[in-house]
JSON list of C-alpha atoms in Angstrom, two decimals:
[
{"chain": "H", "resi": 7, "resn": "MET", "atom": "CA", "xyz": [187.55, 48.15, 59.08]},
{"chain": "H", "resi": 8, "resn": "LYS", "atom": "CA", "xyz": [188.12, 51.43, 56.45]},
{"chain": "H", "resi": 9, "resn": "GLU", "atom": "CA", "xyz": [186.09, 53.30, 59.02]},
{"chain": "H", "resi": 10, "resn": "PHE", "atom": "CA", "xyz": [187.61, 51.87, 61.57]},
{"chain": "H", "resi": 11, "resn": "ILE", "atom": "CA", "xyz": [190.53, 53.58, 60.38]},
{"chain": "H", "resi": 12, "resn": "TYR", "atom": "CA", "xyz": [189.30, 56.44, 59.80]},
{"chain": "H", "resi": 13, "resn": "THR", "atom": "CA", "xyz": [188.11, 57.16, 62.71]},
{"chain": "H", "resi": 14, "resn": "VAL", "atom": "CA", "xyz": [192.42, 55.97, 64.98]},
{"chain": "H", "resi": 15, "resn": "LEU", "atom": "CA", "xyz": [193.61, 59.05, 62.21]},
{"chain": "H", "resi": 16, "resn": "GLU", "atom": "CA", "xyz": [191.52, 61.67, 62.94]},
{"chain": "H", "resi": 17, "resn": "PHE", "atom": "CA", "xyz": [192.26, 61.03, 66.19]},
{"chain": "H", "resi": 18, "resn": "LEU", "atom": "CA", "xyz": [195.25, 60.26, 66.65]},
{"chain": "H", "resi": 19, "resn": "MET", "atom": "CA", "xyz": [195.53, 63.48, 63.96]},
{"chain": "H", "resi": 20, "resn": "GLN", "atom": "CA", "xyz": [194.85, 65.72, 66.80]},
{"chain": "H", "resi": 21, "resn": "MET", "atom": "CA", "xyz": [197.48, 65.55, 68.14]},
{"chain": "H", "resi": 22, "resn": "GLY", "atom": "CA", "xyz": [198.98, 66.40, 65.57]},
{"chain": "H", "resi": 23, "resn": "TYR", "atom": "CA", "xyz": [202.86, 65.87, 65.33]},
{"chain": "H", "resi": 24, "resn": "LEU", "atom": "CA", "xyz": [202.78, 63.37, 67.90]},
{"chain": "H", "resi": 25, "resn": "GLY", "atom": "CA", "xyz": [199.81, 61.79, 66.42]},
{"chain": "H", "resi": 26, "resn": "ILE", "atom": "CA", "xyz": [201.79, 61.29, 62.72]},
{"chain": "H", "resi": 27, "resn": "ALA", "atom": "CA", "xyz": [204.53, 58.73, 65.04]},
{"chain": "H", "resi": 28, "resn": "LEU", "atom": "CA", "xyz": [202.86, 57.54, 66.77]},
{"chain": "H", "resi": 29, "resn": "GLY", "atom": "CA", "xyz": [200.32, 56.56, 64.02]},
{"chain": "H", "resi": 30, "resn": "LEU", "atom": "CA", "xyz": [203.66, 55.12, 61.91]},
{"chain": "H", "resi": 31, "resn": "MET", "atom": "CA", "xyz": [204.67, 53.64, 65.54]},
{"chain": "H", "resi": 32, "resn": "ILE", "atom": "CA", "xyz": [201.58, 51.56, 66.15]},
{"chain": "H", "resi": 33, "resn": "GLU", "atom": "CA", "xyz": [201.43, 49.60, 62.91]},
{"chain": "H", "resi": 34, "resn": "ILE", "atom": "CA", "xyz": [197.24, 49.51, 62.00]},
{"chain": "H", "resi": 35, "resn": "ILE", "atom": "CA", "xyz": [196.67, 52.13, 59.57]},
{"chain": "H", "resi": 36, "resn": "PRO", "atom": "CA", "xyz": [199.34, 52.35, 56.11]},
{"chain": "H", "resi": 37, "resn": "SER", "atom": "CA", "xyz": [201.98, 54.10, 56.21]},
{"chain": "H", "resi": 38, "resn": "GLU", "atom": "CA", "xyz": [200.83, 56.42, 52.83]},
{"chain": "H", "resi": 39, "resn": "ILE", "atom": "CA", "xyz": [197.41, 56.91, 54.61]},
{"chain": "H", "resi": 40, "resn": "VAL", "atom": "CA", "xyz": [198.95, 58.87, 57.87]},
{"chain": "H", "resi": 41, "resn": "LEU", "atom": "CA", "xyz": [201.86, 60.54, 56.55]},
{"chain": "H", "resi": 42, "resn": "GLY", "atom": "CA", "xyz": [199.09, 61.89, 53.80]},
{"chain": "H", "resi": 43, "resn": "TYR", "atom": "CA", "xyz": [197.15, 62.74, 55.38]},
{"chain": "H", "resi": 44, "resn": "GLY", "atom": "CA", "xyz": [200.23, 64.94, 57.85]},
{"chain": "H", "resi": 45, "resn": "GLY", "atom": "CA", "xyz": [200.37, 66.02, 53.83]},
{"chain": "H", "resi": 46, "resn": "PHE", "atom": "CA", "xyz": [197.10, 67.12, 53.98]},
{"chain": "H", "resi": 47, "resn": "MET", "atom": "CA", "xyz": [198.28, 69.01, 57.21]},
{"chain": "H", "resi": 48, "resn": "ILE", "atom": "CA", "xyz": [200.66, 70.74, 56.31]},
{"chain": "H", "resi": 49, "resn": "SER", "atom": "CA", "xyz": [198.82, 72.08, 53.53]},
{"chain": "H", "resi": 50, "resn": "GLN", "atom": "CA", "xyz": [196.06, 73.46, 55.63]},
{"chain": "H", "resi": 51, "resn": "GLY", "atom": "CA", "xyz": [199.22, 75.26, 57.52]},
{"chain": "H", "resi": 52, "resn": "GLN", "atom": "CA", "xyz": [198.42, 72.64, 61.15]},
{"chain": "H", "resi": 53, "resn": "ILE", "atom": "CA", "xyz": [201.94, 71.73, 60.84]},
{"chain": "H", "resi": 54, "resn": "GLY", "atom": "CA", "xyz": [205.38, 72.53, 59.20]},
{"chain": "H", "resi": 55, "resn": "TRP", "atom": "CA", "xyz": [207.36, 70.21, 56.98]},
{"chain": "H", "resi": 56, "resn": "VAL", "atom": "CA", "xyz": [209.97, 70.26, 59.68]},
{"chain": "H", "resi": 57, "resn": "GLY", "atom": "CA", "xyz": [207.96, 68.55, 61.65]},
{"chain": "H", "resi": 58, "resn": "ALA", "atom": "CA", "xyz": [206.49, 67.15, 60.03]},
{"chain": "H", "resi": 59, "resn": "VAL", "atom": "CA", "xyz": [209.26, 65.09, 58.41]},
{"chain": "H", "resi": 60, "resn": "ILE", "atom": "CA", "xyz": [210.70, 64.58, 62.08]},
{"chain": "H", "resi": 61, "resn": "ALA", "atom": "CA", "xyz": [207.87, 63.35, 63.12]},
{"chain": "H", "resi": 62, "resn": "GLY", "atom": "CA", "xyz": [207.50, 60.65, 60.75]},
{"chain": "H", "resi": 63, "resn": "THR", "atom": "CA", "xyz": [211.27, 59.82, 60.62]},
{"chain": "H", "resi": 64, "resn": "VAL", "atom": "CA", "xyz": [210.53, 59.05, 63.98]},
{"chain": "H", "resi": 65, "resn": "GLY", "atom": "CA", "xyz": [207.49, 57.34, 64.31]},
{"chain": "H", "resi": 66, "resn": "GLY", "atom": "CA", "xyz": [208.36, 55.11, 60.97]},
{"chain": "H", "resi": 67, "resn": "THR", "atom": "CA", "xyz": [211.74, 54.02, 62.58]},
{"chain": "H", "resi": 68, "resn": "LEU", "atom": "CA", "xyz": [210.96, 53.09, 66.14]},
{"chain": "H", "resi": 69, "resn": "ALA", "atom": "CA", "xyz": [207.98, 51.08, 64.33]},
{"chain": "H", "resi": 70, "resn": "GLN", "atom": "CA", "xyz": [210.24, 48.90, 62.33]},
{"chain": "H", "resi": 71, "resn": "LEU", "atom": "CA", "xyz": [212.95, 49.03, 66.03]},
{"chain": "H", "resi": 72, "resn": "PHE", "atom": "CA", "xyz": [210.01, 47.63, 68.40]},
{"chain": "H", "resi": 73, "resn": "LEU", "atom": "CA", "xyz": [209.55, 44.45, 65.54]},
{"chain": "H", "resi": 74, "resn": "TYR", "atom": "CA", "xyz": [214.04, 44.26, 65.75]},
{"chain": "H", "resi": 75, "resn": "TRP", "atom": "CA", "xyz": [213.60, 43.88, 69.52]},
{"chain": "H", "resi": 76, "resn": "ALA", "atom": "CA", "xyz": [210.70, 41.36, 68.95]},
{"chain": "H", "resi": 77, "resn": "GLY", "atom": "CA", "xyz": [212.85, 39.13, 66.07]},
{"chain": "H", "resi": 78, "resn": "TYR", "atom": "CA", "xyz": [216.27, 40.17, 69.00]},
{"chain": "H", "resi": 79, "resn": "TYR", "atom": "CA", "xyz": [214.71, 39.39, 72.43]},
{"chain": "H", "resi": 80, "resn": "GLY", "atom": "CA", "xyz": [210.98, 37.05, 70.82]},
{"chain": "H", "resi": 81, "resn": "GLY", "atom": "CA", "xyz": [212.84, 34.78, 67.84]},
{"chain": "H", "resi": 82, "resn": "ARG", "atom": "CA", "xyz": [210.80, 33.01, 65.23]},
{"chain": "H", "resi": 83, "resn": "PRO", "atom": "CA", "xyz": [208.76, 31.73, 67.66]},
{"chain": "H", "resi": 84, "resn": "PHE", "atom": "CA", "xyz": [207.14, 34.97, 69.15]},
{"chain": "H", "resi": 85, "resn": "LEU", "atom": "CA", "xyz": [206.70, 36.38, 66.26]},
{"chain": "H", "resi": 86, "resn": "GLU", "atom": "CA", "xyz": [204.42, 33.92, 64.49]},
{"chain": "H", "resi": 87, "resn": "LYS", "atom": "CA", "xyz": [202.43, 34.15, 67.53]},
{"chain": "H", "resi": 88, "resn": "TYR", "atom": "CA", "xyz": [201.59, 37.49, 68.21]},
{"chain": "H", "resi": 89, "resn": "GLY", "atom": "CA", "xyz": [202.78, 39.28, 64.82]},
{"chain": "H", "resi": 90, "resn": "LYS", "atom": "CA", "xyz": [199.38, 39.16, 63.81]},
{"chain": "H", "resi": 91, "resn": "TYR", "atom": "CA", "xyz": [198.02, 41.63, 66.35]},
{"chain": "H", "resi": 92, "resn": "VAL", "atom": "CA", "xyz": [200.72, 44.78, 63.98]},
{"chain": "H", "resi": 93, "resn": "LEU", "atom": "CA", "xyz": [198.90, 42.89, 60.99]},
{"chain": "H", "resi": 94, "resn": "ILE", "atom": "CA", "xyz": [202.27, 40.62, 60.23]},
{"chain": "H", "resi": 95, "resn": "LYS", "atom": "CA", "xyz": [202.65, 37.29, 59.00]},
{"chain": "H", "resi": 96, "resn": "LYS", "atom": "CA", "xyz": [203.77, 34.07, 58.99]},
{"chain": "H", "resi": 97, "resn": "LYS", "atom": "CA", "xyz": [204.31, 34.04, 55.25]},
{"chain": "H", "resi": 98, "resn": "HIS", "atom": "CA", "xyz": [206.24, 37.52, 55.49]},
{"chain": "H", "resi": 99, "resn": "ILE", "atom": "CA", "xyz": [208.03, 37.01, 57.86]},
{"chain": "H", "resi": 100, "resn": "ASP", "atom": "CA", "xyz": [208.84, 33.51, 55.50]},
{"chain": "H", "resi": 101, "resn": "ILE", "atom": "CA", "xyz": [210.13, 36.49, 52.27]},
{"chain": "H", "resi": 102, "resn": "ALA", "atom": "CA", "xyz": [211.83, 38.86, 54.59]},
{"chain": "H", "resi": 103, "resn": "GLU", "atom": "CA", "xyz": [213.80, 35.91, 55.99]},
{"chain": "H", "resi": 104, "resn": "HIS", "atom": "CA", "xyz": [214.62, 34.35, 52.15]},
{"chain": "H", "resi": 105, "resn": "TRP", "atom": "CA", "xyz": [215.68, 38.18, 51.95]},
{"chain": "H", "resi": 106, "resn": "PHE", "atom": "CA", "xyz": [217.40, 38.95, 54.14]},
{"chain": "H", "resi": 107, "resn": "GLU", "atom": "CA", "xyz": [219.45, 35.36, 54.23]},
{"chain": "H", "resi": 108, "resn": "LYS", "atom": "CA", "xyz": [219.96, 35.68, 50.44]},
{"chain": "H", "resi": 109, "resn": "TYR", "atom": "CA", "xyz": [221.26, 39.70, 50.01]},
{"chain": "H", "resi": 110, "resn": "GLY", "atom": "CA", "xyz": [222.15, 40.77, 53.90]},
{"chain": "H", "resi": 111, "resn": "ALA", "atom": "CA", "xyz": [222.20, 43.51, 55.62]},
{"chain": "H", "resi": 112, "resn": "GLY", "atom": "CA", "xyz": [221.79, 46.03, 53.45]},
{"chain": "H", "resi": 113, "resn": "VAL", "atom": "CA", "xyz": [218.53, 44.55, 52.11]},
{"chain": "H", "resi": 114, "resn": "ILE", "atom": "CA", "xyz": [217.59, 46.87, 55.59]},
{"chain": "H", "resi": 115, "resn": "PHE", "atom": "CA", "xyz": [217.05, 49.56, 53.06]},
{"chain": "H", "resi": 116, "resn": "SER", "atom": "CA", "xyz": [215.92, 48.68, 49.31]},
{"chain": "H", "resi": 117, "resn": "ALA", "atom": "CA", "xyz": [213.42, 46.76, 51.28]},
{"chain": "H", "resi": 118, "resn": "ARG", "atom": "CA", "xyz": [211.30, 49.09, 52.63]},
{"chain": "H", "resi": 119, "resn": "PHE", "atom": "CA", "xyz": [209.85, 50.30, 49.49]},
{"chain": "H", "resi": 120, "resn": "ILE", "atom": "CA", "xyz": [209.23, 46.96, 49.18]},
{"chain": "H", "resi": 121, "resn": "PRO", "atom": "CA", "xyz": [205.55, 45.79, 49.28]},
{"chain": "H", "resi": 122, "resn": "VAL", "atom": "CA", "xyz": [204.85, 42.48, 51.75]},
{"chain": "H", "resi": 123, "resn": "VAL", "atom": "CA", "xyz": [208.51, 42.44, 52.99]},
{"chain": "H", "resi": 124, "resn": "ARG", "atom": "CA", "xyz": [208.31, 46.31, 53.91]},
{"chain": "H", "resi": 125, "resn": "HIS", "atom": "CA", "xyz": [207.92, 45.85, 58.02]},
{"chain": "H", "resi": 126, "resn": "ALA", "atom": "CA", "xyz": [209.02, 42.09, 58.04]},
{"chain": "H", "resi": 127, "resn": "ILE", "atom": "CA", "xyz": [212.95, 42.86, 56.84]},
{"chain": "H", "resi": 128, "resn": "SER", "atom": "CA", "xyz": [213.36, 44.39, 60.05]},
{"chain": "H", "resi": 129, "resn": "ILE", "atom": "CA", "xyz": [212.02, 40.60, 61.63]},
{"chain": "H", "resi": 130, "resn": "PRO", "atom": "CA", "xyz": [214.99, 38.51, 60.85]},
{"chain": "H", "resi": 131, "resn": "ALA", "atom": "CA", "xyz": [217.54, 41.19, 60.86]},
{"chain": "H", "resi": 132, "resn": "GLY", "atom": "CA", "xyz": [216.61, 40.83, 64.80]},
{"chain": "H", "resi": 133, "resn": "ILE", "atom": "CA", "xyz": [217.31, 37.33, 64.96]},
{"chain": "H", "resi": 134, "resn": "ALA", "atom": "CA", "xyz": [219.72, 37.56, 62.89]},
{"chain": "H", "resi": 135, "resn": "LYS", "atom": "CA", "xyz": [221.36, 39.89, 65.19]},
{"chain": "H", "resi": 136, "resn": "MET", "atom": "CA", "xyz": [222.13, 42.17, 63.16]},
{"chain": "H", "resi": 137, "resn": "SER", "atom": "CA", "xyz": [224.15, 45.63, 64.93]},
{"chain": "H", "resi": 138, "resn": "ALA", "atom": "CA", "xyz": [221.19, 47.83, 66.75]},
{"chain": "H", "resi": 139, "resn": "TRP", "atom": "CA", "xyz": [223.17, 51.23, 65.17]},
{"chain": "H", "resi": 140, "resn": "LYS", "atom": "CA", "xyz": [223.93, 49.31, 61.44]},
{"chain": "H", "resi": 141, "resn": "PHE", "atom": "CA", "xyz": [220.36, 48.38, 61.18]},
{"chain": "H", "resi": 142, "resn": "THR", "atom": "CA", "xyz": [218.86, 51.80, 62.93]},
{"chain": "H", "resi": 143, "resn": "ILE", "atom": "CA", "xyz": [221.12, 53.55, 59.95]},
{"chain": "H", "resi": 144, "resn": "TYR", "atom": "CA", "xyz": [220.28, 51.11, 57.44]},
{"chain": "H", "resi": 145, "resn": "THR", "atom": "CA", "xyz": [216.70, 52.48, 58.64]},
{"chain": "H", "resi": 146, "resn": "ILE", "atom": "CA", "xyz": [216.36, 56.13, 58.90]},
{"chain": "H", "resi": 147, "resn": "ALA", "atom": "CA", "xyz": [218.58, 56.54, 55.28]},
{"chain": "H", "resi": 148, "resn": "ALA", "atom": "CA", "xyz": [215.46, 54.44, 53.97]},
{"chain": "H", "resi": 149, "resn": "VAL", "atom": "CA", "xyz": [212.52, 56.39, 56.17]},
{"chain": "H", "resi": 150, "resn": "ILE", "atom": "CA", "xyz": [213.46, 60.35, 55.62]},
{"chain": "H", "resi": 151, "resn": "PRO", "atom": "CA", "xyz": [212.99, 59.81, 51.19]},
{"chain": "H", "resi": 152, "resn": "TRP", "atom": "CA", "xyz": [209.38, 57.95, 51.91]},
{"chain": "H", "resi": 153, "resn": "THR", "atom": "CA", "xyz": [208.21, 60.76, 54.04]},
{"chain": "H", "resi": 154, "resn": "ILE", "atom": "CA", "xyz": [209.02, 63.60, 52.21]},
{"chain": "H", "resi": 155, "resn": "LEU", "atom": "CA", "xyz": [207.58, 61.55, 49.37]},
{"chain": "H", "resi": 156, "resn": "PHE", "atom": "CA", "xyz": [203.98, 61.31, 51.27]},
{"chain": "H", "resi": 157, "resn": "LEU", "atom": "CA", "xyz": [204.34, 63.71, 53.31]},
{"chain": "H", "resi": 158, "resn": "TYR", "atom": "CA", "xyz": [203.99, 66.10, 49.24]},
{"chain": "H", "resi": 159, "resn": "LEU", "atom": "CA", "xyz": [201.92, 63.89, 48.00]},
{"chain": "H", "resi": 160, "resn": "GLY", "atom": "CA", "xyz": [199.59, 64.35, 50.76]},
{"chain": "H", "resi": 161, "resn": "ASN", "atom": "CA", "xyz": [200.19, 68.47, 50.16]},
{"chain": "H", "resi": 162, "resn": "VAL", "atom": "CA", "xyz": [199.10, 68.35, 46.87]},
{"chain": "H", "resi": 163, "resn": "LEU", "atom": "CA", "xyz": [196.33, 66.81, 46.94]},
{"chain": "H", "resi": 164, "resn": "GLY", "atom": "CA", "xyz": [194.91, 69.07, 49.83]},
{"chain": "H", "resi": 165, "resn": "SER", "atom": "CA", "xyz": [191.35, 67.58, 50.60]},
{"chain": "H", "resi": 166, "resn": "ASN", "atom": "CA", "xyz": [191.66, 64.36, 48.35]},
{"chain": "H", "resi": 167, "resn": "TRP", "atom": "CA", "xyz": [194.14, 62.98, 50.30]},
{"chain": "H", "resi": 168, "resn": "SER", "atom": "CA", "xyz": [192.47, 60.20, 51.44]},
{"chain": "H", "resi": 169, "resn": "HIS", "atom": "CA", "xyz": [193.38, 59.28, 46.76]},
{"chain": "H", "resi": 170, "resn": "ILE", "atom": "CA", "xyz": [197.26, 58.96, 47.85]},
{"chain": "H", "resi": 171, "resn": "LYS", "atom": "CA", "xyz": [197.23, 55.09, 47.40]},
{"chain": "H", "resi": 172, "resn": "GLU", "atom": "CA", "xyz": [196.73, 54.99, 43.24]},
{"chain": "H", "resi": 173, "resn": "TYR", "atom": "CA", "xyz": [197.94, 58.95, 42.75]},
{"chain": "H", "resi": 174, "resn": "ALA", "atom": "CA", "xyz": [201.51, 57.38, 44.29]},
{"chain": "H", "resi": 175, "resn": "GLU", "atom": "CA", "xyz": [202.34, 54.48, 41.60]},
{"chain": "H", "resi": 176, "resn": "PRO", "atom": "CA", "xyz": [203.91, 56.65, 39.17]},
{"chain": "H", "resi": 177, "resn": "TYR", "atom": "CA", "xyz": [206.07, 57.77, 41.79]},
{"chain": "H", "resi": 178, "resn": "VAL", "atom": "CA", "xyz": [206.35, 54.31, 43.79]},
{"chain": "H", "resi": 179, "resn": "MET", "atom": "CA", "xyz": [207.65, 51.98, 41.29]},
{"chain": "H", "resi": 180, "resn": "PRO", "atom": "CA", "xyz": [210.31, 53.54, 39.80]},
{"chain": "H", "resi": 181, "resn": "ILE", "atom": "CA", "xyz": [211.69, 53.38, 43.77]},
{"chain": "H", "resi": 182, "resn": "ILE", "atom": "CA", "xyz": [211.16, 50.32, 43.75]},
{"chain": "H", "resi": 183, "resn": "ILE", "atom": "CA", "xyz": [212.66, 49.01, 40.57]},
{"chain": "H", "resi": 184, "resn": "ALA", "atom": "CA", "xyz": [215.46, 51.66, 41.93]},
{"chain": "H", "resi": 185, "resn": "ALA", "atom": "CA", "xyz": [215.61, 49.96, 45.58]},
{"chain": "H", "resi": 186, "resn": "VAL", "atom": "CA", "xyz": [216.01, 46.27, 44.14]},
{"chain": "H", "resi": 187, "resn": "VAL", "atom": "CA", "xyz": [218.50, 47.34, 41.42]},
{"chain": "H", "resi": 188, "resn": "LEU", "atom": "CA", "xyz": [220.47, 48.84, 44.87]},
{"chain": "H", "resi": 189, "resn": "GLY", "atom": "CA", "xyz": [220.05, 46.12, 46.57]},
{"chain": "H", "resi": 190, "resn": "ALA", "atom": "CA", "xyz": [221.13, 43.55, 43.52]},
{"chain": "H", "resi": 191, "resn": "ILE", "atom": "CA", "xyz": [224.35, 45.86, 43.18]},
{"chain": "H", "resi": 192, "resn": "TYR", "atom": "CA", "xyz": [225.25, 45.79, 46.91]},
{"chain": "H", "resi": 193, "resn": "PHE", "atom": "CA", "xyz": [224.94, 41.92, 46.99]},
{"chain": "H", "resi": 194, "resn": "LEU", "atom": "CA", "xyz": [227.15, 42.22, 44.07]},
{"chain": "H", "resi": 195, "resn": "PHE", "atom": "CA", "xyz": [229.66, 43.74, 45.69]},
{"chain": "H", "resi": 196, "resn": "LYS", "atom": "CA", "xyz": [229.75, 41.91, 48.59]},
{"chain": "H", "resi": 197, "resn": "LYS", "atom": "CA", "xyz": [229.39, 38.43, 47.24]},
{"chain": "H", "resi": 198, "resn": "THR", "atom": "CA", "xyz": [232.94, 40.13, 44.93]},
{"chain": "H", "resi": 199, "resn": "ARG", "atom": "CA", "xyz": [233.98, 41.37, 48.38]},
{"chain": "H", "resi": 200, "resn": "LYS", "atom": "CA", "xyz": [233.97, 38.29, 50.20]},
{"chain": "H", "resi": 201, "resn": "ASN", "atom": "CA", "xyz": [235.24, 36.06, 46.83]},
{"chain": "H", "resi": 202, "resn": "THR", "atom": "CA", "xyz": [238.92, 38.27, 46.60]},
{"chain": "H", "resi": 203, "resn": "ASP", "atom": "CA", "xyz": [239.91, 37.75, 50.72]}
]
């Protein structure tokens, strides 16, 4: 499986910026790997920073919009049946749905940084018919820093970019904690405002 992923990745990356966007959109390869390779390409002078960030943001956002629209039009039964093709299992949908119901729309931003929930959170947003504009804004706001972080790490690692997951751990954990704290603050703010209305 690992060999297959790297073969697909190398094929996509021959397309430069388009390859980064497509790699993130098809979601067969983890975003950290796609962006890490993108960072390596920046270190080699094959692509530029601005274009890579734009490609990463576009690809990452479109990937989530596909899941949002699948939830919006297909609902849970559709995703339980076909979600496995984009590596989303029933338990992922269960967790994401629970988070969305408990914390509301603000979780779309904070959940982007949390493993397991990260990709699946778009599904309950679509099922709940959340505003597409609001969903897109929250998603872009989370995708941009994630893209920059992994492009930066890939750039720093250079030819060792394939070790990005291990190297990223000290950076990702504080982000996860901050995301959870932000989500809790948003939830408390919404709850307090609701009680005062």
